[in-house]
Amino acid sequence: MRLFVSEGAPGSLPVLAAARRAQGRAELLISTVGPEECVVPFLTQPKVPVLQLDNGNYLFSTSAICRYFFLLSGWEQDDLTNQWLEWEATELQPALSAALYYLVVQGKKGEDVLGPVRRALTHIDHSLSRRSCPFLAGETESLADIVLWGALYPLLQDPAYLPEELGALHSWFQTVSSQEPCQRAAETVLKQQGVLALRPYLQKQPQPSSLQGRAVSNEPEEEELATLSEEEIAMAVTAWEKGLGNLPPLRPPQNPVLPVAGERNVLITSALPYVNNVPHLGNIIGCVLSADVFARYSRLRQWNTLYLCGTDEYGTATETKAMEEGLTPQEICDKYHAIHADIYRWFNISFDIFGRTTTPQQTKITQDIFQRLFSRGFVLQDTVEQLRCEQCARFLADRFVEGVCPFCGYEEARGDQCDKCGKLINATELKKPQCKVCRSCPVVKSSQHLFLDLPKLEKRLEEWLENTLPGSDWTPNARFIIRSWLRDGLKPRCITRDLKWGTPVPLEGFEDKVFYVWFDATIGYLSITANYTDQWERWWKNPEQVSLYQFMAKDNVPFHGLVFPCSALGAEDNYTLVSHLIATEYLNYEDGKFSKSRGVGVFGDMAQDTGIPADIWRFYLLYIRPEGQDSAFSWTDMLLKNNSELLNNLGNFINRAGMFVSKFFGGYVPEMVLTSDDQRLLAHVTLELQHYHQLLEKVRIRDALRSILTISRHGNQYIQVNEPWKRIKGSEADRQRAGTVTGLAVNIAALLSVMLQPYMPTVSATIQAQLQLPPPACGILLTNFLCTLPAGHLIGTVSPLFQKLENDQIESLRQRFGGGQAKVSSKPAVGETVTATGPQQIQVLMDEVTKQGNIVRELKAQKADKNQVAAEVAKLLDLKKQLALAEGKPLETPKGKKKK
Amino acid sequence: MAAAAELTLLEKSLGLSKGNKYSAQGERQIPVLQTNNGPSLTGLTTIAAHLVKQANKEYLLGSTAEEKAIVQQWLEYRVTRVDGHSSKDDIHALLKDLNSYLEDKVYLTGYNFTLADILLYYGLHRFIILEKFIHGF
């Protein structure tokens, strides 16, 4: 037999390790082929490793080759091994190929890489520790160990990607790695270059489909459909029968909302959007919308809830924008604050306060915290070498300098942070600095500045984290980011700037300086609350009674989890610190990033012009919420989810349930006589409801949405099986059955309307109006499923809830927002001028253009459907444009393309 | 619950009298079988192979080492490739590959009917009944 391998093909690892088993049983020749060579005659796509058997047949599956070697050695197949291999092929490989692609081809690091595989790694770890066996399928090393080890080795050989908390996985991996056949295979394949040895091979492979497929479909964690016990069923029935009587009185609205001793007091903040940018969908799902769902849920639980946000208004960017538009900074802030407020109002965000940072309270509180830090010796003074652009006659704020990253060599690093390696940079350390506005080279001048002495506060921070983190709901990415900062050690951070538009520094000699946003933006939450109530300290200096939930995208984690807590701990004034830091990953747009300058993506103010209702936007954004890993907004997927989940599943169920009541029972909810099947359904719904609560209590917003859809699926099935529309025409017993099914279904619809309230408030209110659901039942969600629409209840007029999204409608929206038409060429916004991109990205784009070109040619050759061709052509043009932009070439208006 | 229906069908064709109950896991609705003596089994092909053994028809898993490996390879192909893709182009490529593989064979292993044929048949059924895909095959 003959084994074909290719340099850097990851599949060679398990195969070579397993080949040792077959030694002496058969003659094995090994040939090395190019990564694009088609060894297997019947497969269109090249595939390695491949084993050609002596009878001429081929094994092209890595696991099957390993299995064959094991079978030759006399090993016998068993269920557990089969199960591991099937899991490896269907679950682990898709996740792993995404992670390896990010790591090896795209050069990403940290959570970006670990995110996609974390769940799979945890699964292995749990299985190992649950069975308390050293190996996957028993006491000795076997096929499953070799196959999984081989798959995981390229990633896990770097300790950074072997999470410490997964102890069982850790020791299993060490044990298997130390076996001689594995060591040899590793040396042969990785050649001591680590994972980079795979690069030449992986670069030639198509992008793993799991990368997009997974990201878009965003599958929830595995959940076993539980079997019900008699007890659970009995409890569900009892709760159901108590009905409305179970509900506590509604909490009367308060103004202002203040913490109450002995109650659960929930303070929710959403990251403050920077005032002069219109937020895009990614910004909206990242903080305000996510926080809104949690705030609404928290109110449904009758928790004492305050949800606040506001615009972050100080800083250079505002000053520049003001110059550009010929307004004062204050006028700019007023103008854009209103734009933000409008967008969030349209999205139905239920802020108790949407404030701003340019207020006297902000000055007062910031200066107070500073004074306390200063008098306690946590502020240092130092001279700073700073970049000054002589041509623009001003000191350059960090974000107005660009240059080469001193750590990773990325060419477009910003003055405060490198987008590629994520490290924080001091602007003066940039190589080849350029003023971002005029492109001249700035000079270094010195100036006196103040620093927050973070090293001196580090110990307090660590103590606080030790007490806070265990058992809290900080997202894994937030923990990871904070841990890596602490591991690198904290350094003093400059908190002042040579600017006018900011909070003045109350110290002699610093009259012409202001605080840097690093220091004072997070204090905005406090000052915004202070503008809402003069009793703001009852929220913010009350850690014993208040649970603080802070929502943000992951780039904001250091400010909220580290800098502000250090300031607050150093100020020694009993501040309320974040109990649960909820950070999302990033949302991409179709296959790329949102880009204001390139006109790619949907921005908050445009969503309302699409004709698609706010609740549909909310639903889809929450459905793809980048929870645990990046996800992508896709028009096609939005159409699909609207038409399948909302229209056909949820809307269909609720509408049918209501229609049956109207049509068959004159609008009155019929008598319900529950059979044992109905009771089981009650228990299933109750279980799913409890699951929804567990998830939302942990702020797993996206996953909890799946519970709503699951219940509605149960409901549809229930109606389908019981056919009330037929039974209503039957015997007395049949009619009674139709009544019970209709009554139970409409009560499930009522429950769904309440569960849906955090996600789709308008639709929820519509359902509740149609069903005439009594007010207490609308405002409170218990952990049990109650009969809230008892027999005899009169419902209102029922009408359809959702509209179908049509292909052409979505296609034209995709064209409009897909970057096909750019307003860029006319006037690039300051600070977002188009610049040349790194050669690597250009190469990627060129490859994509070639690939897409082939697709189009093929379609045309096949005389494919016109719309399909047009869509692919649009993609191609967009790619070409991105490429032109990346190469810094001027834009050509594509011929024959409609202007919009 | 398509996978469960498929397994029930398999049980019948294997002559297993007592019908098992299956639950489903996760969004892809992976079938789970709770066995009497031991932990549950998860995954379509894992459970299918288990049923074959239960029915004492091990020959359906292949008789030689080569056959056994080939059967498992196509079972994997079924759950990763056949179930994994739904775009027209993917299905087209897949059917083309299978067609050229089967050109000189009666069954997937050559001349012996195995579990791989059964599950691949079930898996392809939903494409094949759409007449347009058979054109040219």
mmCIF file of N, CA, C and O in Angstrom, chain A residues 52 177 352 354 462 617-618 622 651 670 672 780 870:
data_model
loop_
_atom_site.group_PDB
_atom_site.id
_atom_site.type_symbol
_atom_site.label_atom_id
_atom_site.label_comp_id
_atom_site.label_asym_id
_atom_site.label_seq_id
_atom_site.Cartn_x
_atom_site.Cartn_y
_atom_site.Cartn_z
ATOM 1 N N GLN A 52 -3.480 4.460 -0.719
ATOM 2 C CA GLN A 52 -3.913 3.588 -1.815
ATOM 3 C C GLN A 52 -3.728 2.151 -1.342
ATOM 4 O O GLN A 52 -2.622 1.734 -0.990
ATOM 5 N N SER A 177 1.121 13.191 23.668
ATOM 6 C CA SER A 177 2.226 13.827 22.948
ATOM 7 C C SER A 177 3.569 13.188 23.252
ATOM 8 O O SER A 177 4.486 13.236 22.445
ATOM 9 N N ASP A 352 -33.314 54.139 30.738
ATOM 10 C CA ASP A 352 -33.922 55.030 31.723
ATOM 11 C C ASP A 352 -33.323 56.421 31.561
ATOM 12 O O ASP A 352 -33.964 57.422 31.837
ATOM 13 N N PHE A 354 -30.574 58.461 28.723
ATOM 14 C CA PHE A 354 -29.560 58.508 27.684
ATOM 15 C C PHE A 354 -28.920 59.886 27.772
ATOM 16 O O PHE A 354 -29.445 60.877 27.288
ATOM 17 N N GLU A 462 -5.913 43.013 41.742
ATOM 18 C CA GLU A 462 -5.919 41.549 41.732
ATOM 19 C C GLU A 462 -6.767 40.987 42.864
ATOM 20 O O GLU A 462 -7.500 40.018 42.679
ATOM 21 N N TRP A 617 -35.032 43.808 12.696
ATOM 22 C CA TRP A 617 -33.603 44.079 12.873
ATOM 23 C C TRP A 617 -33.129 43.562 14.217
ATOM 24 O O TRP A 617 -32.091 42.924 14.334
ATOM 25 N N ARG A 618 -33.905 43.898 15.241
ATOM 26 C CA ARG A 618 -33.522 43.456 16.586
ATOM 27 C C ARG A 618 -33.417 41.936 16.608
ATOM 28 O O ARG A 618 -32.439 41.378 17.115
ATOM 29 N N LEU A 622 -29.920 39.938 17.231
ATOM 30 C CA LEU A 622 -29.790 39.153 18.461
ATOM 31 C C LEU A 622 -29.599 37.680 18.135
ATOM 32 O O LEU A 622 -28.914 36.956 18.856
ATOM 33 N N GLY A 651 -44.517 33.172 13.967
ATOM 34 C CA GLY A 651 -45.706 33.902 13.537
ATOM 35 C C GLY A 651 -46.841 32.954 13.197
ATOM 36 O O GLY A 651 -47.996 33.174 13.570
ATOM 37 N N PRO A 670 -61.665 28.366 24.916
ATOM 38 C CA PRO A 670 -62.521 27.231 25.289
ATOM 39 C C PRO A 670 -62.066 26.535 26.578
ATOM 40 O O PRO A 670 -60.962 26.785 27.076
ATOM 41 N N MET A 672 -60.562 23.657 28.854
ATOM 42 C CA MET A 672 -59.445 22.773 28.586
ATOM 43 C C MET A 672 -59.486 21.584 29.540
ATOM 44 O O MET A 672 -59.540 21.776 30.756
ATOM 45 N N ILE A 780 -44.836 40.547 33.843
ATOM 46 C CA ILE A 780 -44.077 39.687 34.749
ATOM 47 C C ILE A 780 -43.838 38.338 34.093
ATOM 48 O O ILE A 780 -44.744 37.774 33.482
ATOM 49 N N ALA A 870 -25.976 38.227 -11.878
ATOM 50 C CA ALA A 870 -25.856 39.624 -11.469
ATOM 51 C C ALA A 870 -25.326 39.721 -10.041
ATOM 52 O O ALA A 870 -24.459 40.547 -9.729
#
